[in-house]
Amino acid sequence: MTESSPVDPQPTEPAGWLSLPDVAEHLEVSISKVHQMIRDRELLAVRRDGTRVIPVELVANRTVRKHLPGILTLLHDAGYDDEAALRWLYLPDDTLPGIPAAALGDDRAREVKRRAQATGF
């Protein structure tokens, strides 16, 4: 009898991507401010097809998701680069349920933050 190895879950794709100019327009800030927010880990940007983009779920109304900057800092402190942080935010978690990125918009955000803290230990 052969043991089957568990398959690593794959992250889901964001519902969409926003270019940096689109984010600036959406947040009603300058493009320079968007670049500063990325440097300060208030926003997560990754390269897709040579262009830096931001997952649409991370921007809500006229602000970024409330807990996102803290979560990005926790993940960075745990050694995650931007691609790894993106993977973590979009990896399905049946115990949430859903993905951490979607949970940032509701009452599960504190649980996502707690789990991000645990990655450093």
CSV table of C-alpha atoms in Angstrom, one decimal:
chain,number,residue,atom,x,y,z
A,1,MET,CA,0.0,0.0,0.0
A,2,THR,CA,1.4,3.4,-1.0
A,3,GLU,CA,0.9,6.4,1.2
A,4,SER,CA,-0.4,9.4,-0.6
A,5,SER,CA,1.4,12.6,0.1
A,6,PRO,CA,-0.7,15.6,0.9
A,7,VAL,CA,-0.8,18.1,-2.0
A,8,ASP,CA,0.2,21.6,-1.0
A,9,PRO,CA,-2.7,23.9,-1.4
A,10,GLN,CA,-2.2,26.5,-4.1
A,11,PRO,CA,-3.0,30.2,-3.5
A,12,THR,CA,-6.0,31.6,-5.3
A,13,GLU,CA,-5.6,34.4,-7.7
A,14,PRO,CA,-6.7,37.9,-6.7
A,15,ALA,CA,-10.1,38.9,-8.1
A,16,GLY,CA,-8.2,41.5,-10.1
A,17,TRP,CA,-5.2,43.7,-10.2
A,18,LEU,CA,-4.9,47.5,-9.9
A,19,SER,CA,-2.0,49.4,-11.5
A,20,LEU,CA,-0.3,52.0,-9.3
A,21,PRO,CA,-1.9,54.9,-11.1
A,22,ASP,CA,-5.3,53.2,-10.6
A,23,VAL,CA,-4.6,52.9,-6.9
A,24,ALA,CA,-3.6,56.5,-6.7
A,25,GLU,CA,-6.8,57.6,-8.3
A,26,HIS,CA,-8.9,55.2,-6.2
A,27,LEU,CA,-7.3,56.4,-2.9
A,28,GLU,CA,-7.3,60.0,-4.2
A,29,VAL,CA,-3.5,60.4,-3.5
A,30,SER,CA,-0.5,61.1,-5.7
A,31,ILE,CA,1.4,58.3,-7.4
A,32,SER,CA,4.4,59.3,-5.2
A,33,LYS,CA,2.2,58.6,-2.1
A,34,VAL,CA,1.4,55.1,-3.5
A,35,HIS,CA,5.1,54.4,-3.9
A,36,GLN,CA,5.7,55.6,-0.3
A,37,MET,CA,2.9,53.4,0.9
A,38,ILE,CA,4.5,50.4,-0.8
A,39,ARG,CA,7.9,51.2,0.7
A,40,ASP,CA,6.4,51.7,4.2
A,41,ARG,CA,4.6,48.3,3.8
A,42,GLU,CA,1.1,49.9,3.9
A,43,LEU,CA,0.4,48.3,0.5
A,44,LEU,CA,1.6,45.1,-1.2
A,45,ALA,CA,2.7,45.4,-4.8
A,46,VAL,CA,4.2,42.6,-7.0
A,47,ARG,CA,5.3,42.5,-10.6
A,48,ARG,CA,3.1,40.9,-13.2
A,49,ASP,CA,4.1,41.1,-16.8
A,50,GLY,CA,6.8,43.6,-15.9
A,51,THR,CA,4.4,46.0,-14.2
A,52,ARG,CA,3.9,46.6,-10.5
A,53,VAL,CA,0.3,45.8,-9.5
A,54,ILE,CA,-1.8,45.6,-6.3
A,55,PRO,CA,-4.5,43.0,-5.6
A,56,VAL,CA,-7.9,44.6,-5.7
A,57,GLU,CA,-9.0,43.0,-2.4
A,58,LEU,CA,-6.4,45.0,-0.5
A,59,VAL,CA,-7.9,48.3,-1.3
A,60,ALA,CA,-11.3,49.1,0.2
A,61,ASN,CA,-13.4,52.2,-0.4
A,62,ARG,CA,-10.9,55.1,-0.3
A,63,THR,CA,-8.4,53.4,2.0
A,64,VAL,CA,-6.3,50.2,2.2
A,65,ARG,CA,-7.7,47.4,4.4
A,66,LYS,CA,-7.3,48.5,8.0
A,67,HIS,CA,-5.1,45.6,9.2
A,68,LEU,CA,-3.0,45.2,6.1
A,69,PRO,CA,0.0,47.3,7.1
A,70,GLY,CA,0.3,45.5,10.4
A,71,ILE,CA,0.0,42.1,8.7
A,72,LEU,CA,2.6,43.1,6.1
A,73,THR,CA,5.0,44.2,8.8
A,74,LEU,CA,4.5,40.9,10.7
A,75,LEU,CA,5.1,38.8,7.6
A,76,HIS,CA,8.2,40.8,6.6
A,77,ASP,CA,9.6,40.4,10.1
A,78,ALA,CA,9.0,36.7,9.8
A,79,GLY,CA,11.2,36.7,6.6
A,80,TYR,CA,8.5,36.9,3.9
A,81,ASP,CA,9.3,38.8,0.7
A,82,ASP,CA,6.4,40.5,-1.2
A,83,GLU,CA,5.7,37.4,-3.3
A,84,ALA,CA,5.7,35.1,-0.3
A,85,ALA,CA,3.4,37.6,1.6
A,86,LEU,CA,1.0,37.6,-1.4
A,87,ARG,CA,1.0,33.8,-1.4
A,88,TRP,CA,0.2,33.8,2.3
A,89,LEU,CA,-2.6,36.2,1.9
A,90,TYR,CA,-4.2,34.2,-0.9
A,91,LEU,CA,-3.7,30.7,0.4
A,92,PRO,CA,-7.0,29.0,1.2
A,93,ASP,CA,-7.6,28.3,4.8
A,94,ASP,CA,-10.6,26.1,5.7
A,95,THR,CA,-10.4,27.2,9.3
A,96,LEU,CA,-11.1,30.9,8.5
A,97,PRO,CA,-12.9,29.9,6.0
A,98,GLY,CA,-11.6,31.4,2.8
A,99,ILE,CA,-8.4,33.3,2.2
A,100,PRO,CA,-6.8,35.8,4.6
A,101,ALA,CA,-7.0,38.6,2.1
A,102,ALA,CA,-10.8,38.4,1.9
A,103,ALA,CA,-11.0,38.1,5.7
A,104,LEU,CA,-9.3,41.5,6.1
A,105,GLY,CA,-12.7,43.1,5.2
A,106,ASP,CA,-14.7,41.6,8.0
A,107,ASP,CA,-14.7,40.5,11.6
A,108,ARG,CA,-12.1,37.8,10.9
A,109,ALA,CA,-9.3,40.4,10.4
A,110,ARG,CA,-8.1,40.1,14.0
A,111,GLU,CA,-7.7,36.3,13.5
A,112,VAL,CA,-5.7,36.8,10.4
A,113,LYS,CA,-3.4,39.2,12.3
A,114,ARG,CA,-3.0,36.6,15.1
A,115,ARG,CA,-2.0,34.0,12.5
A,116,ALA,CA,0.5,36.4,10.9
A,117,GLN,CA,2.0,36.9,14.3
A,118,ALA,CA,2.4,33.2,14.7
A,119,THR,CA,4.4,32.9,11.5
A,120,GLY,CA,7.3,34.5,13.2
A,121,PHE,CA,7.6,31.8,15.9
